[in-house]
């Protein structure tokens, strides 16, 4: 969200006790150094956004009825009661290839939205929910509709007058009139790095170490909308969809509430593990008022198995990514609703006291710090204000496998103590556990343990 104050004191450092030197090095790389942009209302964007987005379900085939149906389903399924309150319209909502004559304002497609976006916003607000819109930091959106570059002030004012609460701001169709960046960052979705652990070698276009990306043209292009939103009387959560380019994790938290870390997500397992593999190395920028966006959820979509769906949701929640449901809610199974409403994972994601995400403390199948799309880190842990620790053990292999979280390896726990553990998926108490927590984890599944207290 956009505002005038910045905060760097709320995200606590992880307590380190009884760990190996290699684990200490891992944790030091994830200490939160974020300086987040604080919203005018002192609330919006402090925690990751929860809600629904139209794109994964409908692409450009959207209209008022589908958006209202999604809002109604959030309430019927009880998803709004656990925090899913944004109803976000993605691309293709406006008149194509035209702005309003005389004002240069964006115009809703009134065939799709007969009551206009402001009329729809009134209805959504009347339901106790919030509404989001889509824009683009180029001459046209990804679907070819009018973009907002050079029209930031007009569009921000328009959205504020319509009652918009959330802006997803994309990165398509940057015109030649806008200067290109001097350098590019090393990112596997765009640069095909050939060095060890996903690094770029012998690439003269990669920015030198220590380069200040706030001097880049990409930063300036997205920051224009920051300034425009900040000038409005309404608080609008600003979500960058910049695709992880220009090292956005180093500057996104001074510009917006969240920032996309990769190219688009898709509903198949290899894409889930790829995004996880990229984001797991870049969690130091996450804290209150600023969050890495691992992209919309694919829960309920396509080829993901129940196990893969659990892993996808659990790790997105643990990384404190925004959680935006991206499916036709009318077709969502009861099992998937239960995943989306998991109380332990939502509490961790929405913790009002602890802003830092869970981070890897051991890779498992491959050596620590290995960049590997097939086997990202398997062992994760994070602090919670409601219980002592959240611990996740994933199995990215093709067969069920035993996983063991040794207390002496988990940051902040002690090998000499016992802890009460609750299974986050079933809510059942495992017991007072000595030495460590073990579980047989199915292929592509994840065990999630809540370490409640010492015993």
Tab-separated table of C-alpha atoms in Angstrom, residues 72-452:
chain	number	residue	atom	x	y	z
A	72	UNK	CA	-20.787	-14.355	-3.220
A	73	UNK	CA	-18.864	-17.647	-3.211
A	74	UNK	CA	-16.186	-16.211	-0.920
A	75	UNK	CA	-18.989	-15.624	1.562
A	76	UNK	CA	-20.886	-18.868	0.980
A	77	UNK	CA	-17.711	-20.904	1.509
A	78	UNK	CA	-16.743	-18.909	4.588
A	79	UNK	CA	-13.502	-17.790	2.981
A	80	UNK	CA	-14.215	-14.164	3.810
A	81	UNK	CA	-14.452	-14.999	7.516
A	82	UNK	CA	-10.831	-16.234	7.541
A	83	UNK	CA	-9.538	-13.151	5.722
A	84	UNK	CA	-10.026	-13.598	1.967
A	85	UNK	CA	-11.583	-10.189	1.339
A	86	UNK	CA	-10.148	-8.834	-1.933
A	87	UNK	CA	-12.164	-9.489	-5.120
A	88	UNK	CA	-9.775	-8.542	-7.908
A	89	UNK	CA	-10.589	-7.889	-11.569
A	90	UNK	CA	-7.643	-8.738	-13.803
A	91	UNK	CA	-6.965	-7.672	-17.419
A	92	UNK	CA	-9.525	-6.904	-20.160
A	93	UNK	CA	-12.081	-4.892	-18.165
A	94	UNK	CA	-11.808	-1.620	-20.092
A	95	UNK	CA	-12.672	-0.346	-23.554
A	96	UNK	CA	-9.939	-1.498	-25.903
A	97	UNK	CA	-7.715	0.965	-27.782
A	98	UNK	CA	-9.406	4.085	-26.437
A	99	UNK	CA	-9.553	6.521	-23.548
A	100	UNK	CA	-12.344	8.975	-22.854
A	101	UNK	CA	-12.211	11.948	-25.191
A	102	UNK	CA	-11.372	15.165	-23.418
A	103	UNK	CA	-10.354	13.591	-20.096
A	104	UNK	CA	-8.077	10.708	-21.184
A	105	UNK	CA	-9.715	8.535	-18.558
A	106	UNK	CA	-9.919	4.757	-18.814
A	107	UNK	CA	-13.445	3.610	-19.671
A	108	UNK	CA	-15.065	0.387	-18.451
A	109	UNK	CA	-16.465	-1.930	-21.092
A	110	UNK	CA	-20.143	-1.421	-20.284
A	111	UNK	CA	-21.141	-4.570	-22.140
A	112	UNK	CA	-19.099	-6.545	-19.627
A	113	UNK	CA	-19.744	-4.176	-16.712
A	114	UNK	CA	-23.123	-2.521	-17.267
A	115	UNK	CA	-23.031	-0.759	-13.899
A	116	UNK	CA	-19.485	0.442	-14.425
A	117	UNK	CA	-16.583	-0.373	-12.146
A	118	UNK	CA	-17.804	2.150	-9.593
A	119	UNK	CA	-21.232	0.497	-9.485
A	120	UNK	CA	-19.629	-2.909	-9.046
A	121	UNK	CA	-17.362	-1.478	-6.332
A	122	UNK	CA	-20.406	-0.197	-4.456
A	123	UNK	CA	-21.951	-3.658	-4.529
A	124	UNK	CA	-18.731	-5.380	-3.417
A	125	UNK	CA	-18.264	-2.880	-0.604
A	126	UNK	CA	-21.880	-3.415	0.440
A	127	UNK	CA	-21.006	-7.085	0.959
A	128	UNK	CA	-18.201	-6.121	3.325
A	129	UNK	CA	-15.512	-7.002	0.776
A	130	UNK	CA	-12.878	-5.024	-1.156
A	131	UNK	CA	-12.348	-4.662	-4.886
A	132	UNK	CA	-9.185	-4.709	-6.967
A	133	UNK	CA	-8.390	-3.553	-10.506
A	134	UNK	CA	-5.635	-4.251	-13.044
A	135	UNK	CA	-3.312	-1.838	-14.834
A	136	UNK	CA	-0.006	-1.896	-16.669
A	137	UNK	CA	3.195	0.162	-16.566
A	138	UNK	CA	3.382	0.257	-20.359
A	139	UNK	CA	1.493	1.613	-23.342
A	140	UNK	CA	-0.876	-1.371	-23.303
A	141	UNK	CA	-1.773	-4.167	-20.931
A	142	UNK	CA	-0.749	-7.744	-21.616
A	143	UNK	CA	-4.152	-8.243	-23.262
A	144	UNK	CA	-3.764	-5.150	-25.450
A	145	UNK	CA	-5.956	-2.729	-23.478
A	146	UNK	CA	-4.826	0.822	-22.610
A	147	UNK	CA	-1.820	0.951	-20.321
A	148	UNK	CA	-1.069	3.578	-17.688
A	149	UNK	CA	2.462	4.715	-18.509
A	150	UNK	CA	2.384	8.534	-18.806
A	151	UNK	CA	-1.244	8.471	-17.524
A	152	UNK	CA	-0.477	7.530	-13.917
A	153	UNK	CA	-2.054	10.577	-12.259
A	154	UNK	CA	-5.263	10.363	-14.302
A	155	UNK	CA	-5.659	6.632	-13.754
A	156	UNK	CA	-4.889	6.736	-10.021
A	157	UNK	CA	-7.446	9.503	-9.579
A	158	UNK	CA	-10.013	7.535	-11.598
A	159	UNK	CA	-9.511	4.348	-9.597
A	160	UNK	CA	-9.716	6.247	-6.306
A	161	UNK	CA	-12.990	7.884	-7.374
A	162	UNK	CA	-14.391	4.488	-8.348
A	163	UNK	CA	-13.629	3.098	-4.872
A	164	UNK	CA	-10.802	0.746	-5.843
A	165	UNK	CA	-8.912	-0.893	-2.954
A	166	UNK	CA	-6.156	-2.847	-4.752
A	167	UNK	CA	-4.088	-2.344	-7.897
A	168	UNK	CA	-2.270	-5.149	-9.692
A	169	UNK	CA	0.200	-3.347	-11.960
A	170	UNK	CA	1.715	-5.372	-14.801
A	171	UNK	CA	4.841	-5.025	-16.949
A	172	UNK	CA	3.801	-5.541	-20.591
A	173	UNK	CA	4.375	-3.389	-23.678
A	174	UNK	CA	6.958	-0.905	-22.460
A	175	UNK	CA	7.288	1.552	-25.363
A	176	UNK	CA	10.537	2.534	-27.033
A	177	UNK	CA	9.997	6.067	-25.729
A	178	UNK	CA	10.836	4.788	-22.247
A	179	UNK	CA	14.601	4.238	-21.792
A	180	UNK	CA	15.826	0.714	-21.171
A	181	UNK	CA	17.820	-0.315	-18.115
A	182	UNK	CA	21.586	-0.072	-18.175
A	183	UNK	CA	21.856	-3.604	-16.728
A	184	UNK	CA	19.702	-6.652	-16.123
A	185	UNK	CA	19.553	-8.811	-13.041
A	186	UNK	CA	20.409	-12.506	-13.084
A	187	UNK	CA	17.044	-14.268	-13.185
A	188	UNK	CA	16.438	-17.808	-14.509
A	189	UNK	CA	13.177	-16.873	-16.229
A	190	UNK	CA	14.942	-14.391	-18.505
A	191	UNK	CA	18.726	-14.833	-18.549
A	192	UNK	CA	19.224	-18.630	-18.573
A	193	UNK	CA	22.045	-18.569	-16.006
A	194	UNK	CA	24.738	-21.173	-16.544
A	195	UNK	CA	26.824	-20.685	-13.395
A	196	UNK	CA	26.615	-22.731	-10.190
A	197	UNK	CA	23.405	-22.399	-8.164
A	198	UNK	CA	21.646	-20.299	-10.768
A	199	UNK	CA	24.278	-17.594	-11.147
A	200	UNK	CA	25.141	-15.739	-14.333
A	201	UNK	CA	28.736	-15.980	-15.534
A	202	UNK	CA	30.406	-14.267	-18.479
A	203	UNK	CA	27.354	-12.068	-18.957
A	204	UNK	CA	28.440	-8.437	-19.388
A	205	UNK	CA	24.862	-7.205	-19.103
A	206	UNK	CA	24.424	-8.354	-15.494
A	207	UNK	CA	24.571	-5.531	-12.961
A	208	UNK	CA	27.774	-5.343	-10.896
A	209	UNK	CA	27.676	-6.273	-7.220
A	210	UNK	CA	26.191	-3.508	-5.120
A	211	UNK	CA	24.411	-1.802	-8.006
A	212	UNK	CA	21.636	0.493	-6.799
A	213	UNK	CA	18.529	-0.608	-8.688
A	214	UNK	CA	16.607	2.475	-7.578
A	215	UNK	CA	18.605	4.290	-10.267
A	216	UNK	CA	17.197	1.950	-12.924
A	217	UNK	CA	14.543	2.927	-15.425
A	218	UNK	CA	12.357	0.011	-14.310
A	219	UNK	CA	12.270	1.345	-10.760
A	220	UNK	CA	11.423	4.833	-12.017
A	221	UNK	CA	8.647	3.496	-14.248
A	222	UNK	CA	6.884	1.668	-11.418
A	223	UNK	CA	7.563	4.399	-8.874
A	224	UNK	CA	5.570	6.855	-11.013
A	225	UNK	CA	2.440	4.960	-9.983
A	226	UNK	CA	3.585	4.968	-6.343
A	227	UNK	CA	3.617	8.760	-6.450
A	228	UNK	CA	0.265	8.917	-8.246
A	229	UNK	CA	-1.465	6.634	-5.745
A	230	UNK	CA	0.103	8.470	-2.850
A	231	UNK	CA	-1.465	11.716	-4.064
A	232	UNK	CA	-5.002	10.303	-3.718
A	233	UNK	CA	-7.271	10.585	-0.703
A	234	UNK	CA	-7.975	6.844	-0.849
A	235	UNK	CA	-5.624	4.054	0.266
A	236	UNK	CA	-5.066	1.609	-2.591
A	237	UNK	CA	-2.884	-1.454	-2.040
A	238	UNK	CA	-0.190	-1.390	-4.744
A	239	UNK	CA	0.905	-4.802	-6.022
A	240	UNK	CA	3.750	-4.826	-8.553
A	241	UNK	CA	3.527	-7.478	-11.248
A	242	UNK	CA	7.046	-6.772	-12.461
A	243	UNK	CA	7.931	-10.476	-12.950
A	244	UNK	CA	11.033	-10.415	-10.743
A	245	UNK	CA	13.093	-8.363	-13.156
A	246	UNK	CA	15.516	-5.564	-12.198
A	247	UNK	CA	16.159	-7.226	-8.799
A	248	UNK	CA	12.753	-6.036	-7.618
A	249	UNK	CA	13.234	-7.702	-4.238
A	250	UNK	CA	15.847	-5.017	-3.453
A	251	UNK	CA	13.508	-2.062	-3.996
A	252	UNK	CA	9.922	-3.317	-4.125
A	253	UNK	CA	9.345	-2.693	-0.435
A	254	UNK	CA	9.940	1.058	-0.842
A	255	UNK	CA	7.508	1.200	-3.763
A	256	UNK	CA	4.598	-1.157	-3.120
A	257	UNK	CA	3.064	-3.672	-0.720
A	258	UNK	CA	4.081	-6.720	-2.784
A	259	UNK	CA	6.073	-7.542	-5.892
A	260	UNK	CA	6.000	-10.519	-8.231
A	261	UNK	CA	9.159	-12.606	-8.149
A	262	UNK	CA	8.917	-14.627	-11.379
A	263	UNK	CA	7.134	-14.992	-14.676
A	264	UNK	CA	3.590	-16.416	-14.530
A	265	UNK	CA	2.543	-19.420	-12.490
A	266	UNK	CA	0.812	-22.390	-14.154
A	267	UNK	CA	-1.120	-25.326	-12.752
A	268	UNK	CA	1.552	-27.999	-13.022
A	269	UNK	CA	4.090	-29.266	-10.515
A	270	UNK	CA	7.326	-28.306	-12.261
A	271	UNK	CA	6.222	-24.667	-12.348
A	272	UNK	CA	5.394	-24.716	-8.628
A	273	UNK	CA	8.830	-26.099	-7.730
A	274	UNK	CA	10.548	-23.675	-10.102
A	275	UNK	CA	8.953	-20.645	-8.439
A	276	UNK	CA	9.758	-22.056	-5.023
A	277	UNK	CA	13.357	-22.653	-6.087
A	278	UNK	CA	13.713	-19.007	-7.174
A	279	UNK	CA	11.963	-17.362	-4.237
A	280	UNK	CA	13.614	-19.448	-1.490
A	281	UNK	CA	16.878	-17.537	-2.008
A	282	UNK	CA	15.263	-14.085	-1.759
A	283	UNK	CA	13.322	-14.024	1.495
A	284	UNK	CA	15.381	-11.372	3.283
A	285	UNK	CA	13.217	-8.593	1.847
A	286	UNK	CA	9.987	-9.922	3.388
A	287	UNK	CA	8.513	-8.280	6.480
A	288	UNK	CA	5.660	-6.054	7.544
A	289	UNK	CA	4.507	-3.756	4.733
A	290	UNK	CA	6.345	-5.671	2.001
A	291	UNK	CA	6.048	-9.204	0.589
A	292	UNK	CA	7.523	-11.301	-2.202
A	293	UNK	CA	4.609	-12.339	-4.421
A	294	UNK	CA	5.047	-15.937	-5.598
A	295	UNK	CA	1.987	-15.384	-7.863
A	296	UNK	CA	-1.657	-16.372	-7.598
A	297	UNK	CA	-2.708	-19.700	-6.147
A	298	UNK	CA	-3.473	-22.647	-8.415
A	299	UNK	CA	-5.477	-24.459	-5.726
A	300	UNK	CA	-8.387	-26.124	-7.529
A	301	UNK	CA	-6.835	-25.910	-10.987
A	302	UNK	CA	-5.507	-28.310	-13.584
A	303	UNK	CA	-3.100	-31.113	-13.038
A	304	UNK	CA	-2.017	-30.577	-9.424
A	305	UNK	CA	-2.615	-33.606	-7.191
A	306	UNK	CA	-3.983	-33.186	-3.652
A	307	UNK	CA	-0.457	-33.620	-2.277
A	308	UNK	CA	0.967	-31.033	-4.679
A	309	UNK	CA	-1.848	-28.645	-3.798
A	310	UNK	CA	-1.028	-28.950	-0.099
A	311	UNK	CA	2.656	-28.277	-0.730
A	312	UNK	CA	1.909	-25.344	-3.020
A	313	UNK	CA	-0.398	-23.660	-0.514
A	314	UNK	CA	1.665	-24.441	2.583
A	315	UNK	CA	4.897	-23.023	1.218
A	316	UNK	CA	3.227	-19.949	-0.317
A	317	UNK	CA	1.668	-19.266	3.090
A	318	UNK	CA	4.921	-19.957	4.940
A	319	UNK	CA	6.887	-17.584	2.672
A	320	UNK	CA	4.233	-14.941	3.502
A	321	UNK	CA	3.316	-14.467	-0.118
A	322	UNK	CA	-0.035	-12.830	-0.817
A	323	UNK	CA	-2.651	-15.582	-1.107
A	324	UNK	CA	-4.968	-14.824	-4.016
A	325	UNK	CA	-7.231	-17.679	-5.032
A	326	UNK	CA	-7.256	-18.140	-8.800
A	327	UNK	CA	-9.985	-20.621	-9.609
A	328	UNK	CA	-13.724	-20.853	-10.312
A	329	UNK	CA	-14.971	-20.929	-6.728
A	330	UNK	CA	-18.187	-22.671	-7.759
A	331	UNK	CA	-16.130	-25.740	-8.681
A	332	UNK	CA	-13.832	-25.741	-5.644
A	333	UNK	CA	-13.892	-29.050	-3.757
A	334	UNK	CA	-14.462	-29.266	-0.017
A	335	UNK	CA	-10.923	-30.625	0.386
A	336	UNK	CA	-9.443	-27.602	-1.379
A	337	UNK	CA	-11.596	-25.219	0.655
A	338	UNK	CA	-10.177	-26.857	3.770
A	339	UNK	CA	-6.628	-26.306	2.496
A	340	UNK	CA	-7.334	-22.621	1.817
A	341	UNK	CA	-8.857	-22.232	5.301
A	342	UNK	CA	-6.123	-24.083	7.216
A	343	UNK	CA	-6.026	-22.153	10.503
A	344	UNK	CA	-2.364	-22.789	11.342
A	345	UNK	CA	-1.015	-21.715	7.963
A	346	UNK	CA	-3.282	-18.670	7.747
A	347	UNK	CA	-2.323	-17.596	11.260
A	348	UNK	CA	1.339	-17.844	10.330
A	349	UNK	CA	0.848	-15.927	7.087
A	350	UNK	CA	-1.219	-13.233	8.824
A	351	UNK	CA	0.721	-13.039	12.109
A	352	UNK	CA	0.222	-9.501	13.508
A	353	UNK	CA	3.378	-9.646	15.639
A	354	UNK	CA	5.959	-11.571	13.581
A	355	UNK	CA	6.536	-10.212	10.079
A	356	UNK	CA	9.366	-12.503	8.963
A	357	UNK	CA	8.568	-15.546	6.785
A	358	UNK	CA	9.564	-19.151	7.300
A	359	UNK	CA	12.924	-19.832	5.677
A	360	UNK	CA	14.862	-22.954	4.684
A	361	UNK	CA	17.233	-24.272	7.313
A	362	UNK	CA	18.272	-27.425	5.407
A	363	UNK	CA	17.883	-28.474	1.780
A	364	UNK	CA	17.826	-32.234	2.429
A	365	UNK	CA	18.137	-34.221	-0.800
A	366	UNK	CA	20.671	-31.806	-2.283
A	367	UNK	CA	23.382	-29.786	-0.484
A	368	UNK	CA	22.381	-26.530	1.208
A	369	UNK	CA	22.099	-23.530	-1.124
A	370	UNK	CA	21.772	-25.732	-4.213
A	371	UNK	CA	19.738	-24.140	-7.006
A	372	UNK	CA	17.641	-27.038	-8.253
A	373	UNK	CA	14.158	-26.796	-9.775
A	374	UNK	CA	13.397	-30.437	-8.996
A	375	UNK	CA	14.567	-30.390	-5.367
A	376	UNK	CA	14.124	-27.047	-3.636
A	377	UNK	CA	14.782	-26.861	0.103
A	378	UNK	CA	12.845	-29.512	2.024
A	379	UNK	CA	13.153	-28.238	5.613
A	380	UNK	CA	11.682	-24.864	6.628
A	381	UNK	CA	10.938	-23.133	9.918
A	382	UNK	CA	9.543	-19.815	11.093
A	383	UNK	CA	8.565	-18.018	14.285
A	384	UNK	CA	4.992	-17.378	15.384
A	385	UNK	CA	3.397	-15.193	18.032
A	386	UNK	CA	0.717	-17.824	18.699
A	387	UNK	CA	3.007	-20.809	19.155
A	388	UNK	CA	6.727	-21.462	19.276
A	389	UNK	CA	7.554	-22.502	15.710
A	390	UNK	CA	6.124	-23.630	12.390
A	391	UNK	CA	8.148	-26.464	10.824
A	392	UNK	CA	7.627	-27.828	7.319
A	393	UNK	CA	9.159	-30.971	5.813
A	394	UNK	CA	8.588	-31.462	2.082
A	395	UNK	CA	9.176	-34.448	-0.165
A	396	UNK	CA	9.910	-33.455	-3.759
A	397	UNK	CA	10.787	-37.027	-4.716
A	398	UNK	CA	8.726	-39.563	-6.640
A	399	UNK	CA	8.236	-41.978	-3.712
A	400	UNK	CA	7.097	-41.609	-0.088
A	401	UNK	CA	10.028	-40.851	2.200
A	402	UNK	CA	10.762	-40.410	5.886
A	403	UNK	CA	11.579	-36.873	6.992
A	404	UNK	CA	13.081	-35.883	10.354
A	405	UNK	CA	13.216	-32.403	11.851
A	406	UNK	CA	15.927	-32.679	14.496
A	407	UNK	CA	15.321	-30.084	17.209
A	408	UNK	CA	19.032	-29.246	17.325
A	409	UNK	CA	18.890	-28.224	13.642
A	410	UNK	CA	15.706	-26.156	13.800
A	411	UNK	CA	16.624	-22.501	14.466
A	412	UNK	CA	15.499	-21.460	17.932
A	413	UNK	CA	14.890	-24.988	19.263
A	414	UNK	CA	17.180	-27.105	21.455
A	415	UNK	CA	18.270	-30.715	21.089
A	416	UNK	CA	18.082	-31.038	24.895
A	417	UNK	CA	14.385	-30.133	25.142
A	418	UNK	CA	11.036	-31.738	24.383
A	419	UNK	CA	8.253	-29.985	22.499
A	420	UNK	CA	4.521	-30.476	21.997
A	421	UNK	CA	3.854	-30.902	18.255
A	422	UNK	CA	0.517	-30.567	16.464
A	423	UNK	CA	-0.074	-31.832	12.903
A	424	UNK	CA	-1.306	-28.730	11.053
A	425	UNK	CA	-3.241	-30.752	8.473
A	426	UNK	CA	-5.266	-32.818	10.964
A	427	UNK	CA	-5.150	-30.615	14.066
A	428	UNK	CA	-4.152	-33.641	16.112
A	429	UNK	CA	-1.479	-33.483	18.790
A	430	UNK	CA	1.472	-35.698	17.866
A	431	UNK	CA	2.692	-35.692	21.456
A	432	UNK	CA	5.522	-34.430	23.635
A	433	UNK	CA	8.385	-35.089	21.264
A	434	UNK	CA	12.034	-35.590	22.212
A	435	UNK	CA	14.944	-35.243	19.791
A	436	UNK	CA	12.916	-34.276	16.763
A	437	UNK	CA	9.708	-34.748	14.822
A	438	UNK	CA	9.532	-37.390	12.129
A	439	UNK	CA	6.927	-38.246	9.532
A	440	UNK	CA	6.546	-40.358	6.419
A	441	UNK	CA	5.758	-37.813	3.715
A	442	UNK	CA	4.109	-38.810	0.466
A	443	UNK	CA	5.500	-37.942	-2.951
A	444	UNK	CA	5.240	-34.179	-3.601
A	445	UNK	CA	3.551	-33.695	-0.225
A	446	UNK	CA	4.537	-31.691	2.849
A	447	UNK	CA	4.249	-32.350	6.560
A	448	UNK	CA	3.474	-29.218	8.552
A	449	UNK	CA	4.150	-29.274	12.266
A	450	UNK	CA	3.181	-26.685	14.842
A	451	UNK	CA	5.702	-26.667	17.697
A	452	UNK	CA	3.430	-25.377	20.429
